Amino acid sequence: MAEAPPPGDRRFLIFFDFDETLVDETSDDMVVQAAPGGVLPGWLKDTYRPNRYNEYMQRVLAYLAEQGVNEPTIRSIIEQIPACPGILALLRFLQSRPPQDFEVVCVSDANTLFIESWLTRAGFRTVFLRVFSNPAHFDRNGQLQLRPFHSHECQRCPINFCKAVVVREYIARRVRERGGRPFQRVFYVGDGANDFCPSLTLSQRDTVFPRRDFPMHRLIQEMAEAQPGKFRANVVTWASGEDVIKTLRKIVEERG
């Protein structure tokens, strides 16, 4: 069967990061707990190179497989990661809204298997129209194979993933698919330094939600001080998903 075309009637588009935005941990760090003694050997940690974390995690996952860490163990660890404060309430809010309100997308430098596993277990996979992340799957030997999402020329981001490229291309494609009709507003919920880059692509009518006192928030503050007016989107910080709900509810109600 041909895949159904994406809905064209959504009024708003909202992007979410995964690690420390949907879940209150870094999923890669949680999986490392399955290593013998809960830590990685020094020789393996020493292979990390700046901006090449995806390649490093490929080696980590190979090591875990060699140590007998299997698929059920990894899935169990991921599925038990707690959500960030108020995030389940935020996802329930999005789930409860009329279908024409929100198109929801996840953009993360984690991997597809971790994200899909957690969302499915939490009961919110169907809330998300798309998940953009590094491809991952278990091979016939039970090893979790990880690949980079893409290559790009952005100097700010890791070599395997620039969220700004993903966000910009996704919005452009969806507007074309919608017959040239833009979303009324775009929202971005994140926490990390790699969430700052996509937030720069948004306009004055859009809103970014940086997690309070996390790297994304600090980078926005630094730009506001050093280059006033350059950061165009509205900024609403969050410590709980309830903070995001308040803003979204106000916007959807004022626009009917």
GROMACS .gro file of C-alpha atoms in nm:
model
  256
    1MET     CA    1   0.000   0.000   0.000
    2ALA     CA    2   0.117   0.351  -0.078
    3GLU     CA    3   0.194   0.567   0.224
    4ALA     CA    4  -0.083   0.813   0.299
    5PRO     CA    5   0.008   1.175   0.227
    6PRO     CA    6   0.078   1.387   0.536
    7PRO     CA    7  -0.216   1.598   0.657
    8GLY     CA    8  -0.236   1.941   0.498
    9ASP     CA    9  -0.473   2.111   0.739
   10ARG     CA   10  -0.260   2.154   1.052
   11ARG     CA   11  -0.247   2.513   1.178
   12PHE     CA   12   0.072   2.485   1.385
   13LEU     CA   13   0.400   2.294   1.360
   14ILE     CA   14   0.591   2.197   1.674
   15PHE     CA   15   0.937   2.038   1.691
   16PHE     CA   16   1.076   1.853   1.993
   17ASP     CA   17   1.425   1.745   2.084
   18PHE     CA   18   1.449   1.410   2.268
   19ASP     CA   19   1.733   1.389   2.523
   20GLU     CA   20   1.675   1.619   2.822
   21THR     CA   21   1.364   1.758   2.653
   22LEU     CA   22   1.122   1.467   2.624
   23VAL     CA   23   1.327   1.239   2.853
   24ASP     CA   24   1.508   1.372   3.158
   25GLU     CA   25   1.841   1.204   3.077
   26THR     CA   26   2.076   1.156   2.785
   27SER     CA   27   1.972   0.822   2.638
   28ASP     CA   28   2.326   0.728   2.529
   29ASP     CA   29   2.451   0.777   2.886
   30MET     CA   30   2.174   0.557   3.021
   31VAL     CA   31   2.264   0.270   2.787
   32VAL     CA   32   2.626   0.283   2.909
   33GLN     CA   33   2.494   0.163   3.246
   34ALA     CA   34   2.461  -0.181   3.085
   35ALA     CA   35   2.841  -0.206   3.049
   36PRO     CA   36   3.028  -0.424   3.302
   37GLY     CA   37   3.039  -0.229   3.627
   38GLY     CA   38   2.826   0.042   3.466
   39VAL     CA   39   3.127   0.219   3.314
   40LEU     CA   40   3.319   0.211   2.987
   41PRO     CA   41   3.689   0.122   2.982
   42GLY     CA   42   3.932   0.414   2.957
   43TRP     CA   43   4.071   0.302   2.621
   44LEU     CA   44   3.723   0.329   2.470
   45LYS     CA   45   3.642   0.667   2.625
   46ASP     CA   46   3.975   0.797   2.491
   47THR     CA   47   3.860   0.736   2.133
   48TYR     CA   48   3.607   1.022   2.148
   49ARG     CA   49   3.679   1.317   1.917
   50PRO     CA   50   3.498   1.655   1.925
   51ASN     CA   51   3.193   1.674   1.695
   52ARG     CA   52   3.226   1.302   1.618
   53TYR     CA   53   3.006   1.163   1.893
   54ASN     CA   54   2.804   0.948   1.652
   55GLU     CA   55   3.118   0.759   1.549
   56TYR     CA   56   3.213   0.720   1.916
   57MET     CA   57   2.869   0.576   1.999
   58GLN     CA   58   2.908   0.324   1.716
   59ARG     CA   59   3.217   0.194   1.898
   60VAL     CA   60   3.038   0.199   2.234
   61LEU     CA   61   2.748  -0.007   2.096
   62ALA     CA   62   2.990  -0.257   1.942
   63TYR     CA   63   3.163  -0.291   2.281
   64LEU     CA   64   2.832  -0.346   2.460
   65ALA     CA   65   2.742  -0.621   2.211
   66GLU     CA   66   3.078  -0.787   2.275
   67GLN     CA   67   2.998  -0.782   2.647
   68GLY     CA   68   2.670  -0.963   2.586
   69VAL     CA   69   2.436  -0.668   2.625
   70ASN     CA   70   2.132  -0.770   2.421
   71GLU     CA   71   1.830  -0.606   2.261
   72PRO     CA   72   1.583  -0.666   2.548
   73THR     CA   73   1.828  -0.510   2.796
   74ILE     CA   74   1.882  -0.199   2.582
   75ARG     CA   75   1.512  -0.152   2.509
   76SER     CA   76   1.426  -0.194   2.878
   77ILE     CA   77   1.679   0.071   2.982
   78ILE     CA   78   1.547   0.319   2.725
   79GLU     CA   79   1.180   0.256   2.797
   80GLN     CA   80   1.234   0.321   3.169
   81ILE     CA   81   1.395   0.665   3.129
   82PRO     CA   82   1.173   0.916   3.310
   83ALA     CA   83   1.011   1.196   3.115
   84CYS     CA   84   1.109   1.555   3.189
   85PRO     CA   85   0.879   1.732   3.439
   86GLY     CA   86   0.541   1.808   3.283
   87ILE     CA   87   0.629   1.656   2.945
   88LEU     CA   88   0.373   1.376   2.965
   89ALA     CA   89   0.109   1.640   3.040
   90LEU     CA   90   0.228   1.840   2.737
   91LEU     CA   91   0.208   1.535   2.511
   92ARG     CA   92  -0.140   1.457   2.645
   93PHE     CA   93  -0.239   1.817   2.570
   94LEU     CA   94  -0.121   1.784   2.209
   95GLN     CA   95  -0.294   1.447   2.182
   96SER     CA   96  -0.622   1.593   2.307
   97ARG     CA   97  -0.635   1.887   2.067
   98PRO     CA   98  -0.847   1.879   1.749
   99PRO     CA   99  -0.658   1.709   1.463
  100GLN     CA  100  -0.619   2.034   1.270
  101ASP     CA  101  -0.422   2.206   1.547
  102PHE     CA  102  -0.071   2.059   1.572
  103GLU     CA  103   0.171   1.875   1.348
  104VAL     CA  104   0.431   1.727   1.584
  105VAL     CA  105   0.786   1.629   1.483
  106CYS     CA  106   1.088   1.500   1.678
  107VAL     CA  107   1.438   1.615   1.573
  108SER     CA  108   1.716   1.454   1.776
  109ASP     CA  109   2.081   1.353   1.761
  110ALA     CA  110   2.000   1.038   1.961
  111ASN     CA  111   1.880   0.757   1.734
  112THR     CA  112   1.556   0.628   1.585
  113LEU     CA  113   1.544   0.308   1.788
  114PHE     CA  114   1.576   0.482   2.126
  115ILE     CA  115   1.316   0.745   2.036
  116GLU     CA  116   1.065   0.506   1.879
  117SER     CA  117   1.100   0.263   2.171
  118TRP     CA  118   1.044   0.530   2.436
  119LEU     CA  119   0.753   0.700   2.257
  120THR     CA  120   0.580   0.368   2.191
  121ARG     CA  121   0.616   0.254   2.552
  122ALA     CA  122   0.493   0.593   2.678
  123GLY     CA  123   0.191   0.572   2.447
  124PHE     CA  124   0.269   0.880   2.238
  125ARG     CA  125   0.423   0.747   1.916
  126THR     CA  126   0.112   0.835   1.715
  127VAL     CA  127   0.133   1.197   1.832
  128PHE     CA  128   0.448   1.241   1.620
  129LEU     CA  129   0.409   1.261   1.243
  130ARG     CA  130   0.785   1.224   1.187
  131VAL     CA  131   1.099   1.134   1.382
  132PHE     CA  132   1.427   1.265   1.239
  133SER     CA  133   1.730   1.106   1.402
  134ASN     CA  134   2.033   0.890   1.337
  135PRO     CA  135   1.916   0.557   1.191
  136ALA     CA  136   1.960   0.257   1.421
  137HIS     CA  137   1.857  -0.110   1.412
  138PHE     CA  138   1.956  -0.443   1.566
  139ASP     CA  139   2.140  -0.668   1.322
  140ARG     CA  140   2.108  -1.046   1.305
  141ASN     CA  141   2.381  -1.081   1.569
  142GLY     CA  142   2.190  -0.863   1.813
  143GLN     CA  143   2.423  -0.563   1.787
  144LEU     CA  144   2.265  -0.219   1.768
  145GLN     CA  145   2.396  -0.067   1.447
  146LEU     CA  146   2.405   0.313   1.434
  147ARG     CA  147   2.458   0.537   1.131
  148PRO     CA  148   2.489   0.915   1.086
  149PHE     CA  149   2.174   1.098   0.979
  150HIS     CA  150   2.336   1.307   0.705
  151SER     CA  151   2.633   1.528   0.622
  152HIS     CA  152   2.621   1.907   0.613
  153GLU     CA  153   2.837   2.221   0.607
  154CYS     CA  154   2.724   2.390   0.931
  155GLN     CA  155   3.019   2.485   1.151
  156ARG     CA  156   2.815   2.489   1.474
  157CYS     CA  157   2.693   2.129   1.471
  158PRO     CA  158   2.832   1.775   1.494
  159ILE     CA  159   2.928   1.639   1.152
  160ASN     CA  160   2.643   1.385   1.150
  161PHE     CA  161   2.348   1.613   1.231
  162CYS     CA  162   2.250   1.978   1.186
  163LYS     CA  163   1.899   2.032   1.313
  164ALA     CA  164   1.871   2.366   1.132
  165VAL     CA  165   1.907   2.188   0.798
  166VAL     CA  166   1.638   1.938   0.896
  167VAL     CA  167   1.396   2.205   1.025
  168ARG     CA  168   1.448   2.437   0.728
  169GLU     CA  169   1.407   2.160   0.469
  170TYR     CA  170   1.108   2.006   0.646
  171ILE     CA  171   0.919   2.335   0.668
  172ALA     CA  172   0.991   2.415   0.302
  173ARG     CA  173   0.876   2.070   0.188
  174ARG     CA  174   0.560   2.078   0.398
  175VAL     CA  175   0.465   2.424   0.270
  176ARG     CA  176   0.502   2.294  -0.089
  177GLU     CA  177   0.289   1.989  -0.002
  178ARG     CA  178   0.029   2.223   0.149
  179GLY     CA  179  -0.004   2.409  -0.180
  180GLY     CA  180   0.213   2.700  -0.066
  181ARG     CA  181   0.018   2.758   0.256
  182PRO     CA  182   0.252   2.821   0.552
  183PHE     CA  183   0.184   2.713   0.909
  184GLN     CA  184   0.038   2.993   1.120
  185ARG     CA  185   0.322   2.949   1.366
  186VAL     CA  186   0.617   2.717   1.426
  187PHE     CA  187   0.735   2.613   1.773
  188TYR     CA  188   1.058   2.449   1.886
  189VAL     CA  189   1.109   2.283   2.228
  190GLY     CA  190   1.467   2.197   2.322
  191ASP     CA  191   1.751   2.225   2.569
  192GLY     CA  192   2.094   2.172   2.416
  193ALA     CA  193   2.350   2.368   2.219
  194ASN     CA  194   2.246   2.183   1.902
  195ASP     CA  195   1.890   2.315   1.953
  196PHE     CA  196   2.016   2.672   1.924
  197CYS     CA  197   2.102   2.632   1.555
  198PRO     CA  198   1.748   2.542   1.437
  199SER     CA  199   1.597   2.813   1.656
  200LEU     CA  200   1.784   3.069   1.444
  201THR     CA  201   1.579   2.963   1.141
  202LEU     CA  202   1.246   3.068   1.295
  203SER     CA  203   1.069   3.399   1.237
  204GLN     CA  204   0.918   3.673   1.454
  205ARG     CA  205   0.579   3.501   1.461
  206ASP     CA  206   0.731   3.174   1.588
  207THR     CA  207   0.826   3.071   1.942
  208VAL     CA  208   1.118   2.875   2.082
  209PHE     CA  209   1.101   2.706   2.420
  210PRO     CA  210   1.453   2.661   2.564
  211ARG     CA  211   1.480   2.460   2.886
  212ARG     CA  212   1.561   2.713   3.157
  213ASP     CA  213   1.935   2.745   3.238
  214PHE     CA  214   2.036   2.476   2.988
  215PRO     CA  215   2.283   2.543   2.701
  216MET     CA  216   2.019   2.646   2.444
  217HIS     CA  217   1.884   2.909   2.686
  218ARG     CA  218   2.233   3.044   2.762
  219LEU     CA  219   2.324   3.071   2.392
  220ILE     CA  220   2.004   3.265   2.321
  221GLN     CA  221   2.083   3.501   2.610
  222GLU     CA  222   2.439   3.552   2.486
  223MET     CA  223   2.319   3.638   2.135
  224ALA     CA  224   2.057   3.879   2.274
  225GLU     CA  225   2.332   4.062   2.465
  226ALA     CA  226   2.597   4.058   2.193
  227GLN     CA  227   2.372   4.113   1.888
  228PRO     CA  228   2.039   4.265   1.996
  229GLY     CA  229   1.760   4.193   1.752
  230LYS     CA  230   1.940   3.916   1.565
  231PHE     CA  231   1.744   3.638   1.736
  232ARG     CA  232   1.402   3.674   1.577
  233ALA     CA  233   1.171   3.420   1.740
  234ASN     CA  234   0.981   3.476   2.063
  235VAL     CA  235   1.145   3.305   2.360
  236VAL     CA  236   0.956   3.131   2.643
  237THR     CA  237   1.170   2.934   2.887
  238TRP     CA  238   1.045   2.615   3.048
  239ALA     CA  239   1.124   2.414   3.357
  240SER     CA  240   0.812   2.199   3.313
  241GLY     CA  241   0.601   2.101   3.015
  242GLU     CA  242   0.322   2.288   3.190
  243ASP     CA  243   0.503   2.613   3.098
  244VAL     CA  244   0.478   2.518   2.731
  245ILE     CA  245   0.111   2.421   2.765
  246LYS     CA  246   0.024   2.767   2.902
  247THR     CA  247   0.171   2.942   2.598
  248LEU     CA  248   0.027   2.698   2.343
  249ARG     CA  249  -0.319   2.710   2.498
  250LYS     CA  250  -0.317   3.089   2.483
  251ILE     CA  251  -0.218   3.087   2.115
  252VAL     CA  252  -0.465   2.822   1.997
  253GLU     CA  253  -0.752   2.983   2.186
  254GLU     CA  254  -0.682   3.334   2.056
  255ARG     CA  255  -0.683   3.194   1.702
  256GLY     CA  256  -0.996   2.988   1.742
   0.00000   0.00000   0.00000
